[in-house]
Amino acid sequence: MPKITFSQEVKDELCEVKIKREEALAELAAMLLFGENILNNTVTLKTEHANVAARIQLVFKKAIDEEVFIDLVKGRKNYSISIPLTLAENAGVYFSEDGEIALDEDIYESEISKRAFLRGAFIISGTITEPKKGYSCELITYNENMAYLSSEMLESFDIRANTVKRNNYYVTYLKDKNSVNDFLNIIGAHKLMLDLMVTQIEKDINNRENRALNCKTANMDRTISASVFQCKAIMKLQELPIWDEIDDLTKQLAKLRLENFDLSLTEIGERMSPPMTKSSVNRRMKKLIDLAEDK
């Protein structure tokens, strides 16, 4: 049995994300635009993953209350879903005879719909490197405008992306660990984001040990164990309404913790603006953890 790739693991988790109609419309639009293969007034979406095929069915039903059917390509484990262009228009996506495409702007105006759009783009066309091999994430499309639109959406979440033409495709890509982590967070792959964080922490530990053999491993282990616990609490709160009630200084502290897994509370406090004592950092971290445990 072939090994499941990290990309497939991420897509499997995303296919379980629960959505409302506004999110379904945005996710569906992205699938149509990033997976487009047009012939005879029909858009055909293809995938090797049964979960992705089922997700396409789900978002169609949720977004426009339409049933679409999955065909299994004979002799291959490939799934194909054919959508008439008129049905795509019901989802706010328009394909002209000269190859131009258009998308209703209100589909991706809100933050929640932007998250859903990027999630749909990744489910249908995204790839991500195995964590132990590096940090790279890509969204692939035939359409240049969609590549730059996804880049703009990422920038609205303070994630810097690059776009390049590769053969007949346009690729929007992320190449650093913080950007890849943030991307997984905003599209809803929280479990695998934590797995990636742990892998990154392990890498950072190994690199640090190679540079400084006198590193106090026991202290580092305690710092990292506490850091992972704190990060889980922060990410949980970020998805809840109570996050908006937390003061800006504590949010700044939380952001520093997410971006610096291996720093001690003293080092975190030194990076605050203005600097903060270890006891102050600890008090605020404890408050965040208590809030997360109460929810």
PDB file of C-alpha atoms in Angstrom:
ATOM      1  CA  MET A   1       0.000   0.000   0.000  1.00  0.00           C
ATOM      2  CA  PRO A   2       1.567   3.333  -1.066  1.00  0.00           C
ATOM      3  CA  LYS A   3       2.486   5.785   1.669  1.00  0.00           C
ATOM      4  CA  ILE A   4       0.060   8.662   2.192  1.00  0.00           C
ATOM      5  CA  THR A   5       1.773  11.962   1.402  1.00  0.00           C
ATOM      6  CA  PHE A   6       1.670  14.951   3.720  1.00  0.00           C
ATOM      7  CA  SER A   7      -0.288  16.857   1.035  1.00  0.00           C
ATOM      8  CA  GLN A   8      -2.953  14.168   1.099  1.00  0.00           C
ATOM      9  CA  GLU A   9      -3.042  14.193   4.916  1.00  0.00           C
ATOM     10  CA  VAL A  10      -3.650  17.955   4.853  1.00  0.00           C
ATOM     11  CA  LYS A  11      -6.412  17.580   2.247  1.00  0.00           C
ATOM     12  CA  ASP A  12      -8.043  14.787   4.252  1.00  0.00           C
ATOM     13  CA  GLU A  13      -8.166  17.058   7.306  1.00  0.00           C
ATOM     14  CA  LEU A  14      -9.509  19.999   5.269  1.00  0.00           C
ATOM     15  CA  CYS A  15     -12.247  17.808   3.789  1.00  0.00           C
ATOM     16  CA  GLU A  16     -13.600  17.382   7.337  1.00  0.00           C
ATOM     17  CA  VAL A  17     -13.857  21.144   8.047  1.00  0.00           C
ATOM     18  CA  LYS A  18     -17.478  22.099   8.670  1.00  0.00           C
ATOM     19  CA  ILE A  19     -18.736  25.038   6.593  1.00  0.00           C
ATOM     20  CA  LYS A  20     -21.716  27.352   6.184  1.00  0.00           C
ATOM     21  CA  ARG A  21     -23.162  28.411   2.831  1.00  0.00           C
ATOM     22  CA  GLU A  22     -20.979  31.556   2.540  1.00  0.00           C
ATOM     23  CA  GLU A  23     -17.863  29.416   3.001  1.00  0.00           C
ATOM     24  CA  ALA A  24     -19.166  26.716   0.659  1.00  0.00           C
ATOM     25  CA  LEU A  25     -19.635  29.263  -2.151  1.00  0.00           C
ATOM     26  CA  ALA A  26     -16.087  30.547  -1.778  1.00  0.00           C
ATOM     27  CA  GLU A  27     -14.610  27.042  -1.525  1.00  0.00           C
ATOM     28  CA  LEU A  28     -16.584  25.887  -4.559  1.00  0.00           C
ATOM     29  CA  ALA A  29     -15.536  28.928  -6.618  1.00  0.00           C
ATOM     30  CA  ALA A  30     -11.873  28.204  -5.884  1.00  0.00           C
ATOM     31  CA  MET A  31     -12.268  24.540  -6.849  1.00  0.00           C
ATOM     32  CA  LEU A  32     -13.813  25.500 -10.182  1.00  0.00           C
ATOM     33  CA  LEU A  33     -11.177  28.139 -10.927  1.00  0.00           C
ATOM     34  CA  PHE A  34      -8.087  26.246  -9.761  1.00  0.00           C
ATOM     35  CA  GLY A  35      -9.198  22.856 -11.084  1.00  0.00           C
ATOM     36  CA  GLU A  36     -10.653  24.073 -14.366  1.00  0.00           C
ATOM     37  CA  ASN A  37     -10.486  21.773 -17.381  1.00  0.00           C
ATOM     38  CA  ILE A  38     -13.061  23.052 -19.870  1.00  0.00           C
ATOM     39  CA  LEU A  39     -14.389  21.087 -22.848  1.00  0.00           C
ATOM     40  CA  ASN A  40     -17.780  21.238 -24.605  1.00  0.00           C
ATOM     41  CA  ASN A  41     -19.259  23.789 -22.196  1.00  0.00           C
ATOM     42  CA  THR A  42     -18.347  21.598 -19.244  1.00  0.00           C
ATOM     43  CA  VAL A  43     -15.858  22.070 -16.424  1.00  0.00           C
ATOM     44  CA  THR A  44     -14.281  18.792 -15.350  1.00  0.00           C
ATOM     45  CA  LEU A  45     -12.671  18.476 -11.933  1.00  0.00           C
ATOM     46  CA  LYS A  46     -10.336  15.512 -11.451  1.00  0.00           C
ATOM     47  CA  THR A  47      -8.715  14.083  -8.348  1.00  0.00           C
ATOM     48  CA  GLU A  48      -6.992  10.916  -7.173  1.00  0.00           C
ATOM     49  CA  HIS A  49      -8.541  11.195  -3.698  1.00  0.00           C
ATOM     50  CA  ALA A  50     -11.991   9.886  -2.781  1.00  0.00           C
ATOM     51  CA  ASN A  51     -12.254  12.371   0.098  1.00  0.00           C
ATOM     52  CA  VAL A  52     -11.676  15.297  -2.262  1.00  0.00           C
ATOM     53  CA  ALA A  53     -14.323  14.002  -4.678  1.00  0.00           C
ATOM     54  CA  ALA A  54     -16.782  13.702  -1.790  1.00  0.00           C
ATOM     55  CA  ARG A  55     -15.875  17.229  -0.643  1.00  0.00           C
ATOM     56  CA  ILE A  56     -16.696  18.594  -4.103  1.00  0.00           C
ATOM     57  CA  GLN A  57     -20.121  16.975  -3.875  1.00  0.00           C
ATOM     58  CA  LEU A  58     -20.635  18.430  -0.410  1.00  0.00           C
ATOM     59  CA  VAL A  59     -19.750  22.031  -1.314  1.00  0.00           C
ATOM     60  CA  PHE A  60     -22.016  21.920  -4.387  1.00  0.00           C
ATOM     61  CA  LYS A  61     -24.944  20.795  -2.248  1.00  0.00           C
ATOM     62  CA  LYS A  62     -24.152  23.308   0.505  1.00  0.00           C
ATOM     63  CA  ALA A  63     -23.483  26.247  -1.832  1.00  0.00           C
ATOM     64  CA  ILE A  64     -26.135  25.987  -4.541  1.00  0.00           C
ATOM     65  CA  ASP A  65     -28.258  22.985  -3.500  1.00  0.00           C
ATOM     66  CA  GLU A  66     -27.236  20.955  -6.552  1.00  0.00           C
ATOM     67  CA  GLU A  67     -26.208  17.301  -6.797  1.00  0.00           C
ATOM     68  CA  VAL A  68     -23.157  16.399  -8.886  1.00  0.00           C
ATOM     69  CA  PHE A  69     -22.011  12.886  -9.678  1.00  0.00           C
ATOM     70  CA  ILE A  70     -18.602  11.250  -9.460  1.00  0.00           C
ATOM     71  CA  ASP A  71     -17.251   9.064 -12.256  1.00  0.00           C
ATOM     72  CA  LEU A  72     -14.443   6.593 -11.556  1.00  0.00           C
ATOM     73  CA  VAL A  73     -12.064   6.633 -14.543  1.00  0.00           C
ATOM     74  CA  LYS A  74     -11.793   3.086 -15.847  1.00  0.00           C
ATOM     75  CA  GLY A  75      -8.516   1.355 -15.114  1.00  0.00           C
ATOM     76  CA  ARG A  76      -7.313   4.108 -12.799  1.00  0.00           C
ATOM     77  CA  LYS A  77      -8.079   5.261  -9.303  1.00  0.00           C
ATOM     78  CA  ASN A  78      -9.039   8.712 -10.579  1.00  0.00           C
ATOM     79  CA  TYR A  79     -12.291  10.492  -9.817  1.00  0.00           C
ATOM     80  CA  SER A  80     -13.890  12.854 -12.317  1.00  0.00           C
ATOM     81  CA  ILE A  81     -16.747  15.300 -11.788  1.00  0.00           C
ATOM     82  CA  SER A  82     -18.293  17.113 -14.759  1.00  0.00           C
ATOM     83  CA  ILE A  83     -20.061  20.432 -14.179  1.00  0.00           C
ATOM     84  CA  PRO A  84     -22.037  22.305 -16.868  1.00  0.00           C
ATOM     85  CA  LEU A  85     -20.926  25.936 -17.248  1.00  0.00           C
ATOM     86  CA  THR A  86     -24.468  27.056 -16.388  1.00  0.00           C
ATOM     87  CA  LEU A  87     -24.100  25.323 -13.012  1.00  0.00           C
ATOM     88  CA  ALA A  88     -20.743  27.014 -12.448  1.00  0.00           C
ATOM     89  CA  GLU A  89     -22.429  30.373 -13.035  1.00  0.00           C
ATOM     90  CA  ASN A  90     -24.792  29.616 -10.147  1.00  0.00           C
ATOM     91  CA  ALA A  91     -21.656  29.536  -7.983  1.00  0.00           C
ATOM     92  CA  GLY A  92     -20.569  32.971  -9.236  1.00  0.00           C
ATOM     93  CA  VAL A  93     -17.947  31.681 -11.696  1.00  0.00           C
ATOM     94  CA  TYR A  94     -18.105  32.634 -15.379  1.00  0.00           C
ATOM     95  CA  PHE A  95     -16.138  31.149 -18.301  1.00  0.00           C
ATOM     96  CA  SER A  96     -16.244  32.939 -21.674  1.00  0.00           C
ATOM     97  CA  GLU A  97     -15.694  31.381 -25.099  1.00  0.00           C
ATOM     98  CA  ASP A  98     -12.360  33.158 -25.523  1.00  0.00           C
ATOM     99  CA  GLY A  99     -10.962  31.565 -22.372  1.00  0.00           C
ATOM    100  CA  GLU A 100     -11.491  34.500 -20.006  1.00  0.00           C
ATOM    101  CA  ILE A 101     -12.931  33.878 -16.573  1.00  0.00           C
ATOM    102  CA  ALA A 102     -14.709  36.052 -14.031  1.00  0.00           C
ATOM    103  CA  LEU A 103     -15.711  35.704 -10.416  1.00  0.00           C
ATOM    104  CA  ASP A 104     -18.322  37.556  -8.367  1.00  0.00           C
ATOM    105  CA  GLU A 105     -16.267  39.718  -5.994  1.00  0.00           C
ATOM    106  CA  ASP A 106     -18.706  39.402  -3.098  1.00  0.00           C
ATOM    107  CA  ILE A 107     -17.816  35.696  -2.900  1.00  0.00           C
ATOM    108  CA  TYR A 108     -14.409  36.496  -1.397  1.00  0.00           C
ATOM    109  CA  GLU A 109     -14.935  39.840   0.371  1.00  0.00           C
ATOM    110  CA  SER A 110     -15.120  38.686   3.998  1.00  0.00           C
ATOM    111  CA  GLU A 111     -12.261  37.141   5.983  1.00  0.00           C
ATOM    112  CA  ILE A 112     -14.145  33.875   6.467  1.00  0.00           C
ATOM    113  CA  SER A 113     -14.786  33.550   2.713  1.00  0.00           C
ATOM    114  CA  LYS A 114     -11.119  34.279   1.927  1.00  0.00           C
ATOM    115  CA  ARG A 115     -10.123  31.447   4.259  1.00  0.00           C
ATOM    116  CA  ALA A 116     -12.618  29.155   2.509  1.00  0.00           C
ATOM    117  CA  PHE A 117     -11.438  30.229  -0.965  1.00  0.00           C
ATOM    118  CA  LEU A 118      -7.814  29.432  -0.120  1.00  0.00           C
ATOM    119  CA  ARG A 119      -8.918  26.129   1.422  1.00  0.00           C
ATOM    120  CA  GLY A 120     -10.761  25.166  -1.773  1.00  0.00           C
ATOM    121  CA  ALA A 121      -7.759  26.155  -3.894  1.00  0.00           C
ATOM    122  CA  PHE A 122      -5.471  23.930  -1.820  1.00  0.00           C
ATOM    123  CA  ILE A 123      -7.879  20.973  -1.768  1.00  0.00           C
ATOM    124  CA  ILE A 124      -8.146  20.920  -5.572  1.00  0.00           C
ATOM    125  CA  SER A 125      -4.632  22.004  -6.617  1.00  0.00           C
ATOM    126  CA  GLY A 126      -2.315  22.434  -3.638  1.00  0.00           C
ATOM    127  CA  THR A 127       0.868  20.639  -2.633  1.00  0.00           C
ATOM    128  CA  ILE A 128       2.971  20.813   0.513  1.00  0.00           C
ATOM    129  CA  THR A 129       6.394  19.356   1.199  1.00  0.00           C
ATOM    130  CA  GLU A 130       6.887  16.572   3.723  1.00  0.00           C
ATOM    131  CA  PRO A 131       7.801  18.376   6.993  1.00  0.00           C
ATOM    132  CA  LYS A 132      11.114  16.570   7.412  1.00  0.00           C
ATOM    133  CA  LYS A 133      12.228  17.605   3.919  1.00  0.00           C
ATOM    134  CA  GLY A 134      11.658  21.350   4.142  1.00  0.00           C
ATOM    135  CA  TYR A 135       9.081  24.117   4.067  1.00  0.00           C
ATOM    136  CA  SER A 136       7.250  24.616   0.779  1.00  0.00           C
ATOM    137  CA  CYS A 137       3.585  25.015  -0.134  1.00  0.00           C
ATOM    138  CA  GLU A 138       2.127  25.675  -3.607  1.00  0.00           C
ATOM    139  CA  LEU A 139      -1.206  26.522  -5.238  1.00  0.00           C
ATOM    140  CA  ILE A 140      -1.253  25.658  -8.948  1.00  0.00           C
ATOM    141  CA  THR A 141      -3.576  27.071 -11.630  1.00  0.00           C
ATOM    142  CA  TYR A 142      -3.806  27.565 -15.372  1.00  0.00           C
ATOM    143  CA  ASN A 143      -5.037  31.111 -14.845  1.00  0.00           C
ATOM    144  CA  GLU A 144      -2.660  33.998 -14.106  1.00  0.00           C
ATOM    145  CA  ASN A 145      -5.362  36.166 -12.533  1.00  0.00           C
ATOM    146  CA  MET A 146      -6.265  33.433 -10.044  1.00  0.00           C
ATOM    147  CA  ALA A 147      -2.618  33.058  -9.066  1.00  0.00           C
ATOM    148  CA  TYR A 148      -2.340  36.744  -8.254  1.00  0.00           C
ATOM    149  CA  LEU A 149      -5.751  36.798  -6.555  1.00  0.00           C
ATOM    150  CA  SER A 150      -4.660  34.015  -4.190  1.00  0.00           C
ATOM    151  CA  SER A 151      -1.425  35.926  -3.541  1.00  0.00           C
ATOM    152  CA  GLU A 152      -3.421  39.051  -2.612  1.00  0.00           C
ATOM    153  CA  MET A 153      -5.641  37.031  -0.290  1.00  0.00           C
ATOM    154  CA  LEU A 154      -2.585  35.608   1.464  1.00  0.00           C
ATOM    155  CA  GLU A 155      -1.164  39.103   1.892  1.00  0.00           C
ATOM    156  CA  SER A 156      -4.415  40.163   3.576  1.00  0.00           C
ATOM    157  CA  PHE A 157      -3.454  37.641   6.296  1.00  0.00           C
ATOM    158  CA  ASP A 158       0.122  39.046   6.438  1.00  0.00           C
ATOM    159  CA  ILE A 159       1.478  36.037   4.544  1.00  0.00           C
ATOM    160  CA  ARG A 160       3.901  36.991   1.794  1.00  0.00           C
ATOM    161  CA  ALA A 161       3.619  34.754  -1.274  1.00  0.00           C
ATOM    162  CA  ASN A 162       5.420  34.658  -4.614  1.00  0.00           C
ATOM    163  CA  THR A 163       4.000  33.771  -8.013  1.00  0.00           C
ATOM    164  CA  VAL A 164       5.877  32.236 -10.926  1.00  0.00           C
ATOM    165  CA  LYS A 165       4.982  30.755 -14.314  1.00  0.00           C
ATOM    166  CA  ARG A 166       6.051  27.119 -14.658  1.00  0.00           C
ATOM    167  CA  ASN A 167       5.452  25.588 -18.090  1.00  0.00           C
ATOM    168  CA  ASN A 168       1.703  26.157 -18.707  1.00  0.00           C
ATOM    169  CA  TYR A 169       0.881  26.766 -15.059  1.00  0.00           C
ATOM    170  CA  TYR A 170       1.021  29.638 -12.612  1.00  0.00           C
ATOM    171  CA  VAL A 171       2.263  28.734  -9.158  1.00  0.00           C
ATOM    172  CA  THR A 172       1.711  30.753  -5.992  1.00  0.00           C
ATOM    173  CA  TYR A 173       4.157  29.498  -3.401  1.00  0.00           C
ATOM    174  CA  LEU A 174       5.352  29.865   0.195  1.00  0.00           C
ATOM    175  CA  LYS A 175       8.917  28.963   1.147  1.00  0.00           C
ATOM    176  CA  ASP A 176       9.427  29.621   4.859  1.00  0.00           C
ATOM    177  CA  LYS A 177       8.187  27.777   7.927  1.00  0.00           C
ATOM    178  CA  ASN A 178       6.210  30.645   9.475  1.00  0.00           C
ATOM    179  CA  SER A 179       4.305  31.303   6.236  1.00  0.00           C
ATOM    180  CA  VAL A 180       3.486  27.615   5.760  1.00  0.00           C
ATOM    181  CA  ASN A 181       2.354  27.355   9.402  1.00  0.00           C
ATOM    182  CA  ASP A 182       0.172  30.466   9.091  1.00  0.00           C
ATOM    183  CA  PHE A 183      -1.325  29.172   5.835  1.00  0.00           C
ATOM    184  CA  LEU A 184      -2.308  25.835   7.383  1.00  0.00           C
ATOM    185  CA  ASN A 185      -3.845  27.741  10.284  1.00  0.00           C
ATOM    186  CA  ILE A 186      -6.029  30.044   8.189  1.00  0.00           C
ATOM    187  CA  ILE A 187      -7.360  27.257   5.932  1.00  0.00           C
ATOM    188  CA  GLY A 188      -8.276  25.100   8.932  1.00  0.00           C
ATOM    189  CA  ALA A 189      -5.619  22.335   9.007  1.00  0.00           C
ATOM    190  CA  HIS A 190      -4.981  22.841  12.726  1.00  0.00           C
ATOM    191  CA  LYS A 191      -3.994  19.281  13.665  1.00  0.00           C
ATOM    192  CA  LEU A 192      -1.373  18.938  10.950  1.00  0.00           C
ATOM    193  CA  MET A 193      -0.146  22.458  11.628  1.00  0.00           C
ATOM    194  CA  LEU A 194       0.662  21.338  15.167  1.00  0.00           C
ATOM    195  CA  ASP A 195       2.405  18.243  13.776  1.00  0.00           C
ATOM    196  CA  LEU A 196       4.445  20.511  11.539  1.00  0.00           C
ATOM    197  CA  MET A 197       5.296  22.761  14.488  1.00  0.00           C
ATOM    198  CA  VAL A 198       6.548  19.788  16.489  1.00  0.00           C
ATOM    199  CA  THR A 199       8.718  18.698  13.544  1.00  0.00           C
ATOM    200  CA  GLN A 200      10.087  22.225  13.271  1.00  0.00           C
ATOM    201  CA  ILE A 201      10.846  22.292  16.988  1.00  0.00           C
ATOM    202  CA  GLU A 202      12.702  18.997  16.699  1.00  0.00           C
ATOM    203  CA  LYS A 203      14.693  20.379  13.761  1.00  0.00           C
ATOM    204  CA  ASP A 204      15.504  23.559  15.661  1.00  0.00           C
ATOM    205  CA  ILE A 205      16.659  21.523  18.643  1.00  0.00           C
ATOM    206  CA  ASN A 206      18.953  19.386  16.492  1.00  0.00           C
ATOM    207  CA  ASN A 207      20.409  22.441  14.775  1.00  0.00           C
ATOM    208  CA  ARG A 208      20.941  24.207  18.068  1.00  0.00           C
ATOM    209  CA  GLU A 209      22.586  21.162  19.602  1.00  0.00           C
ATOM    210  CA  ASN A 210      24.955  20.959  16.639  1.00  0.00           C
ATOM    211  CA  ARG A 211      25.931  24.601  17.122  1.00  0.00           C
ATOM    212  CA  ALA A 212      26.142  24.469  20.899  1.00  0.00           C
ATOM    213  CA  LEU A 213      27.044  21.111  22.395  1.00  0.00           C
ATOM    214  CA  ASN A 214      26.769  22.521  25.898  1.00  0.00           C
ATOM    215  CA  CYS A 215      23.043  23.226  25.500  1.00  0.00           C
ATOM    216  CA  LYS A 216      21.134  22.229  28.617  1.00  0.00           C
ATOM    217  CA  THR A 217      18.839  19.649  27.096  1.00  0.00           C
ATOM    218  CA  ALA A 218      16.615  19.184  30.138  1.00  0.00           C
ATOM    219  CA  ASN A 219      15.791  22.886  30.308  1.00  0.00           C
ATOM    220  CA  MET A 220      15.197  22.991  26.562  1.00  0.00           C
ATOM    221  CA  ASP A 221      12.823  20.031  26.757  1.00  0.00           C
ATOM    222  CA  ARG A 222      10.806  21.728  29.496  1.00  0.00           C
ATOM    223  CA  THR A 223      10.696  24.976  27.489  1.00  0.00           C
ATOM    224  CA  ILE A 224       9.494  23.204  24.353  1.00  0.00           C
ATOM    225  CA  SER A 225       6.934  21.102  26.196  1.00  0.00           C
ATOM    226  CA  ALA A 226       5.499  24.245  27.783  1.00  0.00           C
ATOM    227  CA  SER A 227       5.702  26.083  24.450  1.00  0.00           C
ATOM    228  CA  VAL A 228       3.643  23.465  22.584  1.00  0.00           C
ATOM    229  CA  PHE A 229       1.017  23.543  25.364  1.00  0.00           C
ATOM    230  CA  GLN A 230       0.865  27.359  25.182  1.00  0.00           C
ATOM    231  CA  CYS A 231       0.654  27.344  21.367  1.00  0.00           C
ATOM    232  CA  LYS A 232      -2.290  24.925  21.432  1.00  0.00           C
ATOM    233  CA  ALA A 233      -4.145  27.203  23.871  1.00  0.00           C
ATOM    234  CA  ILE A 234      -3.445  30.322  21.776  1.00  0.00           C
ATOM    235  CA  MET A 235      -4.584  28.723  18.501  1.00  0.00           C
ATOM    236  CA  LYS A 236      -7.754  27.472  20.161  1.00  0.00           C
ATOM    237  CA  LEU A 237      -8.572  30.969  21.428  1.00  0.00           C
ATOM    238  CA  GLN A 238      -7.876  32.542  18.014  1.00  0.00           C
ATOM    239  CA  GLU A 239     -10.804  30.560  16.617  1.00  0.00           C
ATOM    240  CA  LEU A 240     -13.208  31.735  19.329  1.00  0.00           C
ATOM    241  CA  PRO A 241     -15.113  35.052  19.720  1.00  0.00           C
ATOM    242  CA  ILE A 242     -13.364  35.671  23.060  1.00  0.00           C
ATOM    243  CA  TRP A 243     -10.114  36.352  21.150  1.00  0.00           C
ATOM    244  CA  ASP A 244     -11.457  39.789  20.186  1.00  0.00           C
ATOM    245  CA  GLU A 245     -11.783  40.656  23.899  1.00  0.00           C
ATOM    246  CA  ILE A 246      -8.116  39.976  24.682  1.00  0.00           C
ATOM    247  CA  ASP A 247      -5.928  43.072  25.017  1.00  0.00           C
ATOM    248  CA  ASP A 248      -3.382  44.001  22.323  1.00  0.00           C
ATOM    249  CA  LEU A 249      -0.331  43.471  24.563  1.00  0.00           C
ATOM    250  CA  THR A 250      -1.368  39.895  25.298  1.00  0.00           C
ATOM    251  CA  LYS A 251      -2.057  39.300  21.597  1.00  0.00           C
ATOM    252  CA  GLN A 252       1.447  40.587  20.809  1.00  0.00           C
ATOM    253  CA  LEU A 253       2.824  38.153  23.390  1.00  0.00           C
ATOM    254  CA  ALA A 254       0.798  35.301  21.873  1.00  0.00           C
ATOM    255  CA  LYS A 255       2.094  36.109  18.372  1.00  0.00           C
ATOM    256  CA  LEU A 256       5.690  36.029  19.619  1.00  0.00           C
ATOM    257  CA  ARG A 257       5.121  32.635  21.233  1.00  0.00           C
ATOM    258  CA  LEU A 258       3.658  31.137  18.026  1.00  0.00           C
ATOM    259  CA  GLU A 259       6.593  32.431  15.980  1.00  0.00           C
ATOM    260  CA  ASN A 260       9.295  31.365  18.478  1.00  0.00           C
ATOM    261  CA  PHE A 261       8.615  27.858  19.750  1.00  0.00           C
ATOM    262  CA  ASP A 262      11.956  27.340  21.493  1.00  0.00           C
ATOM    263  CA  LEU A 263      12.370  30.614  23.414  1.00  0.00           C
ATOM    264  CA  SER A 264      12.057  30.733  27.190  1.00  0.00           C
ATOM    265  CA  LEU A 265       9.584  33.070  28.876  1.00  0.00           C
ATOM    266  CA  THR A 266      12.472  35.361  29.769  1.00  0.00           C
ATOM    267  CA  GLU A 267      13.550  35.575  26.108  1.00  0.00           C
ATOM    268  CA  ILE A 268       9.951  36.148  25.007  1.00  0.00           C
ATOM    269  CA  GLY A 269       9.681  39.017  27.513  1.00  0.00           C
ATOM    270  CA  GLU A 270      12.902  40.592  26.214  1.00  0.00           C
ATOM    271  CA  ARG A 271      11.462  40.660  22.691  1.00  0.00           C
ATOM    272  CA  MET A 272       8.275  42.422  23.765  1.00  0.00           C
ATOM    273  CA  SER A 273       7.853  46.118  23.082  1.00  0.00           C
ATOM    274  CA  PRO A 274       8.162  47.436  25.747  1.00  0.00           C
ATOM    275  CA  PRO A 275      10.150  44.563  27.357  1.00  0.00           C
ATOM    276  CA  MET A 276       8.292  42.475  29.910  1.00  0.00           C
ATOM    277  CA  THR A 277       9.521  40.549  32.960  1.00  0.00           C
ATOM    278  CA  LYS A 278       9.398  36.759  33.094  1.00  0.00           C
ATOM    279  CA  SER A 279       6.722  36.871  35.801  1.00  0.00           C
ATOM    280  CA  SER A 280       4.533  39.181  33.678  1.00  0.00           C
ATOM    281  CA  VAL A 281       4.906  36.902  30.648  1.00  0.00           C
ATOM    282  CA  ASN A 282       4.107  33.843  32.771  1.00  0.00           C
ATOM    283  CA  ARG A 283       1.020  35.519  34.259  1.00  0.00           C
ATOM    284  CA  ARG A 284      -0.385  36.399  30.837  1.00  0.00           C
ATOM    285  CA  MET A 285       0.402  32.949  29.402  1.00  0.00           C
ATOM    286  CA  LYS A 286      -1.372  31.336  32.346  1.00  0.00           C
ATOM    287  CA  LYS A 287      -4.390  33.554  31.715  1.00  0.00           C
ATOM    288  CA  LEU A 288      -4.511  32.435  28.052  1.00  0.00           C
ATOM    289  CA  ILE A 289      -4.257  28.777  29.045  1.00  0.00           C
ATOM    290  CA  ASP A 290      -6.996  29.163  31.663  1.00  0.00           C
ATOM    291  CA  LEU A 291      -9.279  30.845  29.114  1.00  0.00           C
ATOM    292  CA  ALA A 292      -8.689  28.035  26.584  1.00  0.00           C
ATOM    293  CA  GLU A 293      -9.374  25.329  29.171  1.00  0.00           C
ATOM    294  CA  ASP A 294     -12.642  27.000  30.145  1.00  0.00           C
ATOM    295  CA  LYS A 295     -13.940  26.827  26.561  1.00  0.00           C
TER     296      LYS A 295
END
